[in-house]
Amino acid sequence: MSLLKTNKPSSLVEGIDLDVTPIMNMFVILIPFLVSMAVFTHYSALQFTLPSNAGVEQSGPTKNELRATLTVKNSGLTITLGDSLLAQPTHEMLPESLMSIKKDLKRKNDMVLAIADDIAFEKVVSIMDICKQSGFSSVALSEAYVEQKSKGTL
Amino acid sequence: MAISLLKAKNAGEAGIMKPQLTSLIDVMTILLVFLLKSFSADHAIVNIPQDMELAQSVIQAKIEESYTLSITNTAMVFEGTSVMNTTDIPQGDEKLIQPLFNLLEQKNVTGGTLIIQADKSIAFAQLKKILYTCSKAELKKYSLLVEVKS
């Protein structure tokens, strides 16, 4: 009963002004600091390996565990497993081709990219992107076979 | 007329003008939330040279602390130390880049991780010689620095 008596009428409560100066001060300090520290461009690191046996023919019991090789040349793309040709997709059809060959591979997560000398770094990254998106988490970089030379390794 | 009404409404008993800060605080709060979201303390410090344009990727992966080799169309820099001009990379069949190999040996990078930040127009012919040299210096893990597509 006594509490009810001490309650202020609603008209008086509406008249109270909050002092927002400290909040504004905090905003004025925090916002320039955060703007200076904000990261608007995000970077990522694409991991790869250097295969010791990329492009080298193998025989015997290890032949079944060959990694698929995607050769990237200006003339086109070729997917091979050892000596056998698996596909010759266009750049647009590469994800579908990779998905379709993946189920028949022993080493389902491994892919060797054999890149020709005149391919730009941008295209290498683009092909690596497609491989990783298609489930080939372990990508190795190698140089493409050139007919004049013996098969090269890094 | 409208201004005078507003003045009368916002004026206190002593006739002092009190600006309405509610909308300003709303804007500040939204801005603060957005900036806190984009702020991250664990981002690796990446210094990209002005003349370098990185390749773009959709893959998002954390950047680990590692040695950095920066390759633009003009210069090659390892951990802030200029190695050579990119145009001086040997042509032809010679794969080892001697100045880079000497620097890697000097820095004792054996078993380390390397992150390569290369301009998107660099040809693979140059990149493979760099990778060959790095493998000769026994670096173990390699990554390519890319810009994440938004």
PDB file of N, CA and C in Angstrom, chain B residues 5 8 12 29-30 39 59 61 67 70-71 88-89 109 111 117-118 124 127 137:
ATOM      1  N   LEU B   5       8.105  25.240 -33.471  1.00  0.00           N
ATOM      2  CA  LEU B   5       7.395  24.252 -32.645  1.00  0.00           C
ATOM      3  C   LEU B   5       8.371  23.245 -32.062  1.00  0.00           C
ATOM      4  N   ALA B   8      10.386  24.750 -29.343  1.00  0.00           N
ATOM      5  CA  ALA B   8       9.593  24.852 -28.130  1.00  0.00           C
ATOM      6  C   ALA B   8       9.483  23.503 -27.437  1.00  0.00           C
ATOM      7  N   GLY B  12      14.157  23.055 -22.708  1.00  0.00           N
ATOM      8  CA  GLY B  12      13.858  22.727 -21.321  1.00  0.00           C
ATOM      9  C   GLY B  12      13.155  23.894 -20.659  1.00  0.00           C
ATOM     10  N   THR B  29      25.094   2.619 -32.933  1.00  0.00           N
ATOM     11  CA  THR B  29      25.020   1.240 -32.437  1.00  0.00           C
ATOM     12  C   THR B  29      25.112   0.244 -33.584  1.00  0.00           C
ATOM     13  N   ILE B  30      24.383   0.523 -34.669  1.00  0.00           N
ATOM     14  CA  ILE B  30      24.432  -0.375 -35.840  1.00  0.00           C
ATOM     15  C   ILE B  30      25.842  -0.415 -36.418  1.00  0.00           C
ATOM     16  N   PHE B  39      35.755  -6.968 -37.330  1.00  0.00           N
ATOM     17  CA  PHE B  39      37.030  -6.910 -36.615  1.00  0.00           C
ATOM     18  C   PHE B  39      37.394  -8.300 -36.122  1.00  0.00           C
ATOM     19  N   ILE B  59      37.866 -20.488 -51.975  1.00  0.00           N
ATOM     20  CA  ILE B  59      38.238 -21.328 -50.832  1.00  0.00           C
ATOM     21  C   ILE B  59      38.680 -20.435 -49.672  1.00  0.00           C
ATOM     22  N   ALA B  61      40.573 -20.485 -46.175  1.00  0.00           N
ATOM     23  CA  ALA B  61      41.437 -21.275 -45.287  1.00  0.00           C
ATOM     24  C   ALA B  61      42.267 -20.326 -44.443  1.00  0.00           C
ATOM     25  N   TYR B  67      56.975 -18.414 -43.459  1.00  0.00           N
ATOM     26  CA  TYR B  67      57.851 -17.555 -44.262  1.00  0.00           C
ATOM     27  C   TYR B  67      57.041 -17.035 -45.446  1.00  0.00           C
ATOM     28  N   SER B  70      57.262 -13.006 -51.673  1.00  0.00           N
ATOM     29  CA  SER B  70      56.402 -12.141 -52.475  1.00  0.00           C
ATOM     30  C   SER B  70      56.996 -11.999 -53.885  1.00  0.00           C
ATOM     31  N   ILE B  71      56.163 -12.258 -54.894  1.00  0.00           N
ATOM     32  CA  ILE B  71      56.651 -12.201 -56.282  1.00  0.00           C
ATOM     33  C   ILE B  71      55.750 -11.276 -57.096  1.00  0.00           C
ATOM     34  N   ASP B  88      65.096 -11.304 -63.799  1.00  0.00           N
ATOM     35  CA  ASP B  88      66.408 -11.959 -63.801  1.00  0.00           C
ATOM     36  C   ASP B  88      66.337 -13.460 -63.511  1.00  0.00           C
ATOM     37  N   ILE B  89      65.138 -13.984 -63.348  1.00  0.00           N
ATOM     38  CA  ILE B  89      65.001 -15.437 -63.156  1.00  0.00           C
ATOM     39  C   ILE B  89      65.537 -16.123 -64.402  1.00  0.00           C
ATOM     40  N   VAL B 109      65.840 -22.251 -43.409  1.00  0.00           N
ATOM     41  CA  VAL B 109      64.391 -22.456 -43.453  1.00  0.00           C
ATOM     42  C   VAL B 109      64.002 -23.940 -43.488  1.00  0.00           C
ATOM     43  N   GLY B 111      62.588 -27.399 -43.279  1.00  0.00           N
ATOM     44  CA  GLY B 111      61.413 -27.920 -42.588  1.00  0.00           C
ATOM     45  C   GLY B 111      60.314 -26.906 -42.362  1.00  0.00           C
ATOM     46  N   GLN B 117      53.048 -15.288 -52.115  1.00  0.00           N
ATOM     47  CA  GLN B 117      52.090 -14.290 -52.605  1.00  0.00           C
ATOM     48  C   GLN B 117      52.602 -13.788 -53.956  1.00  0.00           C
ATOM     49  N   ALA B 118      51.912 -14.233 -54.993  1.00  0.00           N
ATOM     50  CA  ALA B 118      52.377 -13.923 -56.346  1.00  0.00           C
ATOM     51  C   ALA B 118      51.328 -13.122 -57.100  1.00  0.00           C
ATOM     52  N   PHE B 124      53.603 -19.729 -64.910  1.00  0.00           N
ATOM     53  CA  PHE B 124      53.961 -20.911 -64.125  1.00  0.00           C
ATOM     54  C   PHE B 124      55.432 -21.290 -64.319  1.00  0.00           C
ATOM     55  N   LEU B 127      57.134 -19.651 -61.600  1.00  0.00           N
ATOM     56  CA  LEU B 127      56.710 -20.219 -60.316  1.00  0.00           C
ATOM     57  C   LEU B 127      57.353 -21.586 -60.065  1.00  0.00           C
ATOM     58  N   ALA B 137      65.817 -26.188 -50.880  1.00  0.00           N
ATOM     59  CA  ALA B 137      66.172 -25.634 -49.563  1.00  0.00           C
ATOM     60  C   ALA B 137      65.421 -26.347 -48.438  1.00  0.00           C
TER      61      ALA B 137
END
